[in-house]
Amino acid sequence: LEMGETWEQCAIRECEEETGIVLERAQFLAVTNDHMPEDGKHYVTIIMIGVCASDQVAKLMEPEKCEGWSWEDWGKMPSPLFHPLSKLVRSGFELPSSEQVKQGNVFARTPPGLRMGCGIDLSTV
């Protein structure tokens, strides 16, 4: 986050900086708490979901940080993945439908026993 920036503003800015895709809006999806003692790291990762015009194509804007971009099926993500995203996929977390996202209603299903924040109806906030 930049100083004074909201999560939504950060997601929109970062998406454009890293992929060239301009989001119409972004909203909270989940948060993961990731202890990685083997790497000496502990991340709390805020995962956002965004809406963009369908004709946009992701570009490699930061080749020193990333090999490329591709659209993948949520249940069949390639390896390796960013650890927090990998954890979320393996947990059985289900994405909201594209219609829910377009309407601003994100109600993602979290499997029982998984401690994670999700499920915010932004239309009432």
PDB file of C-alpha atoms in Angstrom:
ATOM      1  CA  LEU A   1       0.000   0.000   0.000  1.00  0.00           C
ATOM      2  CA  GLU A   2       1.094   3.540  -0.689  1.00  0.00           C
ATOM      3  CA  MET A   3       0.589   6.051   2.138  1.00  0.00           C
ATOM      4  CA  GLY A   4      -3.118   6.889   2.471  1.00  0.00           C
ATOM      5  CA  GLU A   5      -4.178   4.403  -0.218  1.00  0.00           C
ATOM      6  CA  THR A   6      -7.195   2.111   0.224  1.00  0.00           C
ATOM      7  CA  TRP A   7      -6.974  -1.603  -0.559  1.00  0.00           C
ATOM      8  CA  GLU A   8      -9.140  -1.007  -3.619  1.00  0.00           C
ATOM      9  CA  GLN A   9      -6.959   1.845  -4.893  1.00  0.00           C
ATOM     10  CA  CYS A  10      -3.848  -0.253  -4.344  1.00  0.00           C
ATOM     11  CA  ALA A  11      -5.280  -3.236  -6.255  1.00  0.00           C
ATOM     12  CA  ILE A  12      -6.296  -1.045  -9.196  1.00  0.00           C
ATOM     13  CA  ARG A  13      -2.889   0.678  -9.316  1.00  0.00           C
ATOM     14  CA  GLU A  14      -0.865  -2.524  -8.905  1.00  0.00           C
ATOM     15  CA  CYS A  15      -2.889  -4.362 -11.551  1.00  0.00           C
ATOM     16  CA  GLU A  16      -2.215  -1.633 -14.103  1.00  0.00           C
ATOM     17  CA  GLU A  17       1.476  -1.348 -13.142  1.00  0.00           C
ATOM     18  CA  GLU A  18       2.065  -5.108 -13.340  1.00  0.00           C
ATOM     19  CA  THR A  19      -0.216  -6.150 -16.233  1.00  0.00           C
ATOM     20  CA  GLY A  20      -1.331  -3.019 -18.079  1.00  0.00           C
ATOM     21  CA  ILE A  21      -4.951  -3.998 -17.326  1.00  0.00           C
ATOM     22  CA  VAL A  22      -7.117  -1.137 -16.086  1.00  0.00           C
ATOM     23  CA  LEU A  23      -9.681  -2.312 -13.540  1.00  0.00           C
ATOM     24  CA  GLU A  24     -13.077  -0.626 -13.352  1.00  0.00           C
ATOM     25  CA  ARG A  25     -13.181  -1.530  -9.671  1.00  0.00           C
ATOM     26  CA  ALA A  26     -11.677  -3.914  -7.149  1.00  0.00           C
ATOM     27  CA  GLN A  27     -13.081  -5.444  -4.001  1.00  0.00           C
ATOM     28  CA  PHE A  28     -11.904  -7.547  -1.093  1.00  0.00           C
ATOM     29  CA  LEU A  29     -11.998 -11.316  -1.582  1.00  0.00           C
ATOM     30  CA  ALA A  30      -9.979 -12.940   1.208  1.00  0.00           C
ATOM     31  CA  VAL A  31      -7.064 -12.593   3.578  1.00  0.00           C
ATOM     32  CA  THR A  32      -4.525 -15.291   4.375  1.00  0.00           C
ATOM     33  CA  ASN A  33      -2.203 -15.587   7.372  1.00  0.00           C
ATOM     34  CA  ASP A  34       0.914 -17.389   6.159  1.00  0.00           C
ATOM     35  CA  HIS A  35       3.760 -18.546   8.384  1.00  0.00           C
ATOM     36  CA  MET A  36       6.768 -19.623   6.321  1.00  0.00           C
ATOM     37  CA  PRO A  37       9.413 -20.506   8.932  1.00  0.00           C
ATOM     38  CA  GLU A  38      11.615 -22.238   6.337  1.00  0.00           C
ATOM     39  CA  ASP A  39      11.980 -18.851   4.608  1.00  0.00           C
ATOM     40  CA  GLY A  40      11.969 -16.817   7.832  1.00  0.00           C
ATOM     41  CA  LYS A  41       8.823 -15.012   6.673  1.00  0.00           C
ATOM     42  CA  HIS A  42       5.319 -14.301   7.909  1.00  0.00           C
ATOM     43  CA  TYR A  43       2.882 -12.717   5.456  1.00  0.00           C
ATOM     44  CA  VAL A  44      -0.637 -11.453   5.891  1.00  0.00           C
ATOM     45  CA  THR A  45      -1.895 -11.231   2.312  1.00  0.00           C
ATOM     46  CA  ILE A  46      -4.988  -9.304   1.240  1.00  0.00           C
ATOM     47  CA  ILE A  47      -6.477 -10.891  -1.872  1.00  0.00           C
ATOM     48  CA  MET A  48      -8.654  -8.678  -4.042  1.00  0.00           C
ATOM     49  CA  ILE A  49     -10.850  -9.422  -7.056  1.00  0.00           C
ATOM     50  CA  GLY A  50     -11.424  -6.938  -9.853  1.00  0.00           C
ATOM     51  CA  VAL A  51     -13.639  -6.129 -12.813  1.00  0.00           C
ATOM     52  CA  CYS A  52     -12.205  -5.014 -16.155  1.00  0.00           C
ATOM     53  CA  ALA A  53     -13.336  -4.701 -19.757  1.00  0.00           C
ATOM     54  CA  SER A  54     -13.072  -8.136 -21.375  1.00  0.00           C
ATOM     55  CA  ASP A  55     -11.027  -6.940 -24.358  1.00  0.00           C
ATOM     56  CA  GLN A  56      -7.934  -6.112 -22.289  1.00  0.00           C
ATOM     57  CA  VAL A  57      -4.860  -8.319 -22.638  1.00  0.00           C
ATOM     58  CA  ALA A  58      -2.286  -8.690 -19.876  1.00  0.00           C
ATOM     59  CA  LYS A  59       1.194  -7.452 -20.796  1.00  0.00           C
ATOM     60  CA  LEU A  60       4.503  -8.270 -19.136  1.00  0.00           C
ATOM     61  CA  MET A  61       5.201  -4.880 -17.544  1.00  0.00           C
ATOM     62  CA  GLU A  62       7.836  -6.040 -15.020  1.00  0.00           C
ATOM     63  CA  PRO A  63       9.905  -8.809 -16.674  1.00  0.00           C
ATOM     64  CA  GLU A  64      12.433  -8.724 -13.834  1.00  0.00           C
ATOM     65  CA  LYS A  65       9.690  -9.814 -11.388  1.00  0.00           C
ATOM     66  CA  CYS A  66       7.491 -12.122 -13.466  1.00  0.00           C
ATOM     67  CA  GLU A  67       7.830 -14.558 -16.389  1.00  0.00           C
ATOM     68  CA  GLY A  68       4.407 -13.795 -17.832  1.00  0.00           C
ATOM     69  CA  TRP A  69       0.635 -13.803 -17.346  1.00  0.00           C
ATOM     70  CA  SER A  70      -2.021 -16.333 -18.319  1.00  0.00           C
ATOM     71  CA  TRP A  71      -5.681 -16.963 -17.509  1.00  0.00           C
ATOM     72  CA  GLU A  72      -6.076 -20.254 -15.664  1.00  0.00           C
ATOM     73  CA  ASP A  73      -8.958 -22.326 -14.333  1.00  0.00           C
ATOM     74  CA  TRP A  74      -9.242 -21.718 -10.559  1.00  0.00           C
ATOM     75  CA  GLY A  75      -9.178 -25.429  -9.740  1.00  0.00           C
ATOM     76  CA  LYS A  76      -6.269 -26.215 -12.093  1.00  0.00           C
ATOM     77  CA  MET A  77      -3.679 -23.561 -11.316  1.00  0.00           C
ATOM     78  CA  PRO A  78      -0.121 -24.339 -12.462  1.00  0.00           C
ATOM     79  CA  SER A  79       2.822 -24.626 -10.079  1.00  0.00           C
ATOM     80  CA  PRO A  80       4.607 -22.892  -8.570  1.00  0.00           C
ATOM     81  CA  LEU A  81       2.145 -20.314  -7.235  1.00  0.00           C
ATOM     82  CA  PHE A  82       2.589 -17.449  -4.794  1.00  0.00           C
ATOM     83  CA  HIS A  83       2.311 -19.281  -1.437  1.00  0.00           C
ATOM     84  CA  PRO A  84      -0.809 -17.456  -0.131  1.00  0.00           C
ATOM     85  CA  LEU A  85      -2.656 -18.055  -3.425  1.00  0.00           C
ATOM     86  CA  SER A  86      -1.608 -21.705  -3.465  1.00  0.00           C
ATOM     87  CA  LYS A  87      -2.923 -22.121   0.084  1.00  0.00           C
ATOM     88  CA  LEU A  88      -6.245 -20.538  -0.887  1.00  0.00           C
ATOM     89  CA  VAL A  89      -6.665 -22.776  -3.968  1.00  0.00           C
ATOM     90  CA  ARG A  90      -5.771 -25.963  -2.037  1.00  0.00           C
ATOM     91  CA  SER A  91      -8.191 -25.085   0.777  1.00  0.00           C
ATOM     92  CA  GLY A  92     -11.243 -25.574  -1.428  1.00  0.00           C
ATOM     93  CA  PHE A  93     -12.041 -21.852  -1.435  1.00  0.00           C
ATOM     94  CA  GLU A  94     -14.641 -21.146  -4.113  1.00  0.00           C
ATOM     95  CA  LEU A  95     -14.641 -17.966  -6.159  1.00  0.00           C
ATOM     96  CA  PRO A  96     -17.846 -15.960  -6.446  1.00  0.00           C
ATOM     97  CA  SER A  97     -19.567 -16.000  -9.835  1.00  0.00           C
ATOM     98  CA  SER A  98     -18.601 -13.350 -12.374  1.00  0.00           C
ATOM     99  CA  GLU A  99     -22.136 -11.954 -12.101  1.00  0.00           C
ATOM    100  CA  GLN A 100     -21.766 -11.498  -8.323  1.00  0.00           C
ATOM    101  CA  VAL A 101     -18.465  -9.698  -8.859  1.00  0.00           C
ATOM    102  CA  LYS A 102     -19.924  -7.424 -11.566  1.00  0.00           C
ATOM    103  CA  GLN A 103     -22.793  -6.498  -9.236  1.00  0.00           C
ATOM    104  CA  GLY A 104     -20.387  -5.824  -6.357  1.00  0.00           C
ATOM    105  CA  ASN A 105     -21.637  -8.741  -4.259  1.00  0.00           C
ATOM    106  CA  VAL A 106     -18.787 -11.008  -3.228  1.00  0.00           C
ATOM    107  CA  PHE A 107     -19.905 -13.970  -1.155  1.00  0.00           C
ATOM    108  CA  ALA A 108     -17.153 -16.533  -1.497  1.00  0.00           C
ATOM    109  CA  ARG A 109     -17.606 -19.878   0.240  1.00  0.00           C
ATOM    110  CA  THR A 110     -14.923 -20.758   2.773  1.00  0.00           C
ATOM    111  CA  PRO A 111     -14.621 -24.415   3.795  1.00  0.00           C
ATOM    112  CA  PRO A 112     -15.462 -25.214   7.456  1.00  0.00           C
ATOM    113  CA  GLY A 113     -12.511 -24.875   9.801  1.00  0.00           C
ATOM    114  CA  LEU A 114     -10.545 -22.533   7.545  1.00  0.00           C
ATOM    115  CA  ARG A 115      -9.948 -19.286   9.361  1.00  0.00           C
ATOM    116  CA  MET A 116     -10.062 -16.617   6.716  1.00  0.00           C
ATOM    117  CA  GLY A 117     -11.923 -13.376   6.219  1.00  0.00           C
ATOM    118  CA  CYS A 118     -14.217 -13.288   3.227  1.00  0.00           C
ATOM    119  CA  GLY A 119     -17.761 -12.521   2.220  1.00  0.00           C
ATOM    120  CA  ILE A 120     -18.352  -8.795   2.028  1.00  0.00           C
ATOM    121  CA  ASP A 121     -21.351  -7.263   0.290  1.00  0.00           C
ATOM    122  CA  LEU A 122     -19.856  -3.987  -0.915  1.00  0.00           C
ATOM    123  CA  SER A 123     -23.213  -2.662  -2.052  1.00  0.00           C
ATOM    124  CA  THR A 124     -24.233  -2.138   1.580  1.00  0.00           C
ATOM    125  CA  VAL A 125     -20.965  -0.639   2.849  1.00  0.00           C
TER     126      VAL A 125
END
